[in-house]
Short mmCIF file of C-alpha atoms in Angstrom, two decimals:
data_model
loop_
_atom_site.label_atom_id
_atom_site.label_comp_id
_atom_site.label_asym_id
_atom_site.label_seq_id
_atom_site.Cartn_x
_atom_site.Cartn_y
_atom_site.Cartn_z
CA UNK A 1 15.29 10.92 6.04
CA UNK A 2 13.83 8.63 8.30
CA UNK A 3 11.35 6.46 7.74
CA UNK A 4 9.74 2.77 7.07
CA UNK A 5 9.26 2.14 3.38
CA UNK A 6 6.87 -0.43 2.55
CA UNK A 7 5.75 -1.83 -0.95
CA UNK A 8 3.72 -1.78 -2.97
CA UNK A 9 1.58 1.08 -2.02
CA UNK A 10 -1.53 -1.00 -3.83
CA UNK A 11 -1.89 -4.63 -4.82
CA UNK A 12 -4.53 -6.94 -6.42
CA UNK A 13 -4.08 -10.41 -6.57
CA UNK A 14 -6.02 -13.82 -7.15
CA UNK A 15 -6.59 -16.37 -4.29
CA UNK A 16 -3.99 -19.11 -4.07
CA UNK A 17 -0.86 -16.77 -5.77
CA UNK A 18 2.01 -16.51 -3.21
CA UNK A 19 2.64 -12.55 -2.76
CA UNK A 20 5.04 -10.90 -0.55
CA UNK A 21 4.68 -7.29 0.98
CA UNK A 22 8.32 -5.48 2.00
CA UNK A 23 8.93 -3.47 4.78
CA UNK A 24 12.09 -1.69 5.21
CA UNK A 25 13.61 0.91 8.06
CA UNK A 26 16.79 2.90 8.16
CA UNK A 27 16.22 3.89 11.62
CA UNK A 28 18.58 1.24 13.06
CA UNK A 29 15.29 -0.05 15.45
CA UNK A 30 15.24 -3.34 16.77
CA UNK A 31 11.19 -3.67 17.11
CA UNK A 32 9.22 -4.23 14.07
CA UNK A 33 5.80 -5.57 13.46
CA UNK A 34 2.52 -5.74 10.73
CA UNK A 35 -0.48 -4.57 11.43
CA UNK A 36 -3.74 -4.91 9.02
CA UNK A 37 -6.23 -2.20 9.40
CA UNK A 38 -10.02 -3.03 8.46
CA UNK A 39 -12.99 -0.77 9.09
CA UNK A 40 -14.23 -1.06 12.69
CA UNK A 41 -11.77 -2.61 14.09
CA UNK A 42 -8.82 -0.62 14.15
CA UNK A 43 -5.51 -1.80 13.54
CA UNK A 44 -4.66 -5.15 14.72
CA UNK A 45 -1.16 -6.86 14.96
CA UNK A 46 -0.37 -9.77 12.95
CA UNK A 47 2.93 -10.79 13.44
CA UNK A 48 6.11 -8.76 15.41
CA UNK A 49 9.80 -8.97 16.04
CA UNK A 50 11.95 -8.27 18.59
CA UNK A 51 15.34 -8.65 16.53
CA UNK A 52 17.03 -10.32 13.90
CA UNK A 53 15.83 -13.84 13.56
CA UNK A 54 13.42 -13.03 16.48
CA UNK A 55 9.72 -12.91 16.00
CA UNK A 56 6.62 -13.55 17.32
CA UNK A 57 2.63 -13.98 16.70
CA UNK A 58 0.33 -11.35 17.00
CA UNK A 59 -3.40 -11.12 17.53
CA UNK A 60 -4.21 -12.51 13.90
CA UNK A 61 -1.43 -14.66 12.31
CA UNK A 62 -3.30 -17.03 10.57
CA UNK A 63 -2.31 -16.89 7.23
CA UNK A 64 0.79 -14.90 7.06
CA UNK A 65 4.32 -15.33 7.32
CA UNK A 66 7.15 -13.48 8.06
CA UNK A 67 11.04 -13.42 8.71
CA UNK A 68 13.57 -11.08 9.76
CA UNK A 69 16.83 -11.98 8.24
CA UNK A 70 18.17 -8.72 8.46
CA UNK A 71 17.96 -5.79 11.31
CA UNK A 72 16.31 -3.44 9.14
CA UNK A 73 13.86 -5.69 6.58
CA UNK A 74 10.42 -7.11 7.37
CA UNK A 75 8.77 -9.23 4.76
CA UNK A 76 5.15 -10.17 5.12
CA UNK A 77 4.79 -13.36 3.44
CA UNK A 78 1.02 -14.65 2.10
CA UNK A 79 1.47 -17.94 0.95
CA UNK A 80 -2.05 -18.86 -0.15
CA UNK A 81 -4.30 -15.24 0.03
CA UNK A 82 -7.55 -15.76 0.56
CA UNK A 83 -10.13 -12.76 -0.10
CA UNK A 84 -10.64 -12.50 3.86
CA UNK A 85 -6.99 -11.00 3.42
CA UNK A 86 -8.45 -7.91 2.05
CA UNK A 87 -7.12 -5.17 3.92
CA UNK A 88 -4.86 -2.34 4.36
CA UNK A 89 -1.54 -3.11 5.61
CA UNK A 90 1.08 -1.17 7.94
CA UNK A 91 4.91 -2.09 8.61
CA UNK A 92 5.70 -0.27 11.49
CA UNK A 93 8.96 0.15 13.68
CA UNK A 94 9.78 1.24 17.43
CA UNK A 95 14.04 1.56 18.53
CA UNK A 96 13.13 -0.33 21.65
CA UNK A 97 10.42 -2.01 23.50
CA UNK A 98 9.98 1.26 25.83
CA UNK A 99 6.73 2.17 27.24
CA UNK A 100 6.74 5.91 25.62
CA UNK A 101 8.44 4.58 22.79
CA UNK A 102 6.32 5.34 19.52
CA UNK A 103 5.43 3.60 16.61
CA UNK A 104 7.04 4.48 13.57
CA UNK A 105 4.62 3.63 10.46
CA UNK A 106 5.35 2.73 6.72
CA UNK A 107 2.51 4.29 4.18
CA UNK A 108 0.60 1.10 3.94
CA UNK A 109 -0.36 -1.31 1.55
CA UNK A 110 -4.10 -1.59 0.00
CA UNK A 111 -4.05 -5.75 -0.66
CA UNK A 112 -7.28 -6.78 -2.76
CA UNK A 113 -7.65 -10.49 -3.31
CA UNK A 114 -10.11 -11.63 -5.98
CA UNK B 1 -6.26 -8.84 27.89
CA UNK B 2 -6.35 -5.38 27.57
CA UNK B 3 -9.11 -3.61 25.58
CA UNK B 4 -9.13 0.05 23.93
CA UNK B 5 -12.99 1.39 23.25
CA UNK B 6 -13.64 4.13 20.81
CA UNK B 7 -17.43 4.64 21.25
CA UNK B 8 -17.88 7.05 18.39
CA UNK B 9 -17.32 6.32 15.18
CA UNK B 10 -17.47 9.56 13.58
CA UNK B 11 -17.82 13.24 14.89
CA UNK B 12 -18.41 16.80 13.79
CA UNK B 13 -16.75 19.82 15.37
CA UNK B 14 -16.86 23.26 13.33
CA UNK B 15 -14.06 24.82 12.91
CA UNK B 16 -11.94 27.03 15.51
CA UNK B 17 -14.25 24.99 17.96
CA UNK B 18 -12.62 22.54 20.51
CA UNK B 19 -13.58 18.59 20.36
CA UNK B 20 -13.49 16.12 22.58
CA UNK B 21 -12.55 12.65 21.27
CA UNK B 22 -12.99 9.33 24.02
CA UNK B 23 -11.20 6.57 24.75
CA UNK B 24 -11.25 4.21 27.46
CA UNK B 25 -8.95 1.14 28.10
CA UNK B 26 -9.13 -2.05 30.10
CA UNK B 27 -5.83 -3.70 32.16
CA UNK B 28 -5.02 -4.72 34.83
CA UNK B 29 -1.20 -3.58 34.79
CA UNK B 30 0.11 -0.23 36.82
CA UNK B 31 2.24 0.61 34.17
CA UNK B 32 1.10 1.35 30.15
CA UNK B 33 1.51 3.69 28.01
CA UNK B 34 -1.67 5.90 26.12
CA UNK B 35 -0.87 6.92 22.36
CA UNK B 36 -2.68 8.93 19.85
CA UNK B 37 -2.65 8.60 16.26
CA UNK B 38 -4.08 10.59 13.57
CA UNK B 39 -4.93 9.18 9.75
CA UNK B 40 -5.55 11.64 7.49
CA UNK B 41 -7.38 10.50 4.16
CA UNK B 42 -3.79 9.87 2.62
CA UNK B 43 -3.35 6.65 4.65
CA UNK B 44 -0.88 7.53 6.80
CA UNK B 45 -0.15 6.63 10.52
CA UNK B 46 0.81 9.95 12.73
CA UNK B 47 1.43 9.96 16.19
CA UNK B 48 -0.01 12.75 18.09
CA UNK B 49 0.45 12.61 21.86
CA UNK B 50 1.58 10.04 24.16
CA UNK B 51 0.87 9.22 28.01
CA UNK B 52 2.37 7.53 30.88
CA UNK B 53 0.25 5.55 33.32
CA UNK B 54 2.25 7.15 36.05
CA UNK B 55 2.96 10.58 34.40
CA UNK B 56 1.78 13.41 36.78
CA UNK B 57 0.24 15.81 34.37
CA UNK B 58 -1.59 15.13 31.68
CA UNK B 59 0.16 15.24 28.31
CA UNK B 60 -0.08 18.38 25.73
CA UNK B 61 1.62 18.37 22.28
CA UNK B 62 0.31 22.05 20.58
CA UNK B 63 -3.43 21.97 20.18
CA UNK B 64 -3.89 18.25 21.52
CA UNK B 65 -4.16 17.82 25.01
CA UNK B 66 -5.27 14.24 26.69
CA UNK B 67 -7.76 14.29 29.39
CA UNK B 68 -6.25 11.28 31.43
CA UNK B 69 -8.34 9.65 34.34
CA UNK B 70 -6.55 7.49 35.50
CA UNK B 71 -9.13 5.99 37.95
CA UNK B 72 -12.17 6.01 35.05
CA UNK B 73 -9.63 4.06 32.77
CA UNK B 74 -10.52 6.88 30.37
CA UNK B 75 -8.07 8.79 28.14
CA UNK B 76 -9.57 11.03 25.64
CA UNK B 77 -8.10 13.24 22.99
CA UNK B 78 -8.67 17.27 23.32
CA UNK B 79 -8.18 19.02 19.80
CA UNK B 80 -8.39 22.66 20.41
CA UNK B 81 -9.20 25.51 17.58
CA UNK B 82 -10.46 22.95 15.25
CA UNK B 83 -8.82 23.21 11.92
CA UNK B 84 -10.29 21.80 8.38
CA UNK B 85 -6.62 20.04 8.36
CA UNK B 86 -7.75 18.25 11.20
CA UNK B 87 -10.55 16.17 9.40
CA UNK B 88 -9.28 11.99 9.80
CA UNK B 89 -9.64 9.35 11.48
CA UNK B 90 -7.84 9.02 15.42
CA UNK B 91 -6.74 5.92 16.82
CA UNK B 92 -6.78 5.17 20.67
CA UNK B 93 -3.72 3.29 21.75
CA UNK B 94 -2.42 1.46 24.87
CA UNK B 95 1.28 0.05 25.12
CA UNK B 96 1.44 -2.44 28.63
CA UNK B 97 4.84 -2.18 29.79
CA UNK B 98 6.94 -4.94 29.28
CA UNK B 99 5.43 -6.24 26.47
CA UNK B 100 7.25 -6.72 23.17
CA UNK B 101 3.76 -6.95 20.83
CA UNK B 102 3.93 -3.06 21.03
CA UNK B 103 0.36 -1.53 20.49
CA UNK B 104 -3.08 -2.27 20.84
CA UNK B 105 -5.50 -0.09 18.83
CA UNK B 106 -9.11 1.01 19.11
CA UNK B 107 -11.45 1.01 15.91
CA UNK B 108 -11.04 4.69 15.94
CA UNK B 109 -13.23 8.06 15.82
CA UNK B 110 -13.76 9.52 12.02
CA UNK B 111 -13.48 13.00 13.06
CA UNK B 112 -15.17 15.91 10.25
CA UNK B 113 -14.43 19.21 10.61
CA UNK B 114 -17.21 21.52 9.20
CA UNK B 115 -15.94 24.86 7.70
#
């Protein structure tokens, strides 16, 4: 079956303790990218990636790492979380940079920092 | 920049009734694209409908329809026969052509659907 498979699905954490989210698709798509989703503003990006070893800043960046090592994985990388990190997070995925081509979208992951 | 506004943050439609869900968008660029997305309670992200700046008709996928207007910047979502399975929250989307940072969202329409 297709699809992005992130995890966890839920995670609590303290401020300060390193934490990384995974994103994986078996789609073959080049296009990848994170997204945090927090109530009224939508969804907004926080870091993409064209291909392998090829990424990029988003609209909100501060804060979070990433790398793309291999085609298919997509770590999100918080070195230091901070409780403004709070949020729900999406992988997501796209085969090309297309105009019509969609967004394909992991299940999210609900990050609380204490 | 471009800009996607959602000016309602929730509605009620009853159900078998149609609703009307808005959107407008700001850029300056000919070509973009117009997505939908639906989130049901469950979390998840699913795409609904999808428009071309310079597509001719406007799109229909089943029961969704967008209302594009082109000159009003304006793309809203049509949901037809209302169905309680259609209670979540919708996400406004624009995709400028070209551009590798994929989509920008709106802050979305909670949309209730009233037995």
């Amino acid at each position: 079956e297709a699809q992005v498979t992130q995890n966890p699905r839920y995670l609590i954490t303290v401020t300060g303790k390193k934490l990384t989210v995974t994103c994986s698709q078996n789609m073959n798509h080049e296009y990848m990218s994170w997204y945090r989703q927090d109530p009224g503003l939508g969804l907004r990006q926080i870091y993409y990636s064209m291909n392998v070893e090829v990424t990029d800043k988003g609209d909100v960046p501060e804060g979070y790492k990433v790398s793309r090592k291999e085609k298919r994985n997509f770590p999100l990388i918080l070195e230091s979380p901070s409780p403004n990190q709070t949020s729900l997070y999406f992988c997501a995925s796209s085969f090309s940079q297309g105009l019509g081509e969609k967004l394909f979208f992991g299940s999210g992951t609900q990050l609380s920092v204490l | 920049a471009q800009k996607i506004t959602q000016t309602q943050p929730g509605m009620f439609v009853q159900e078998k009734e149609a609703v009307t869900l808005d959107c407008t968008y700001d850029t300056s660029d000919p070509s973009y694209g117009l997505f939908w997305y639906k989130q049901p309670s469950s979390g998840e992200m699913i795409f609904l409908i999808y428009q071309g700046s310079y597509d001719q008709q406007n799109a229909t996928e089943g029961r969704y329809s967008l209302n594009f207007q082109k000159a009003r910047k304006s793309a809203n979502l049509v949901i037809s026969a209302s169905q309680l399975g259609d209670s979540a929250m919708y996400f406004c989307a624009m995709k400028r052509s070209g551009s590798a940072r994929q989509l920008t969202f709106g802050s979305g329409t909670q949309l209730t659907v009233l037995p």
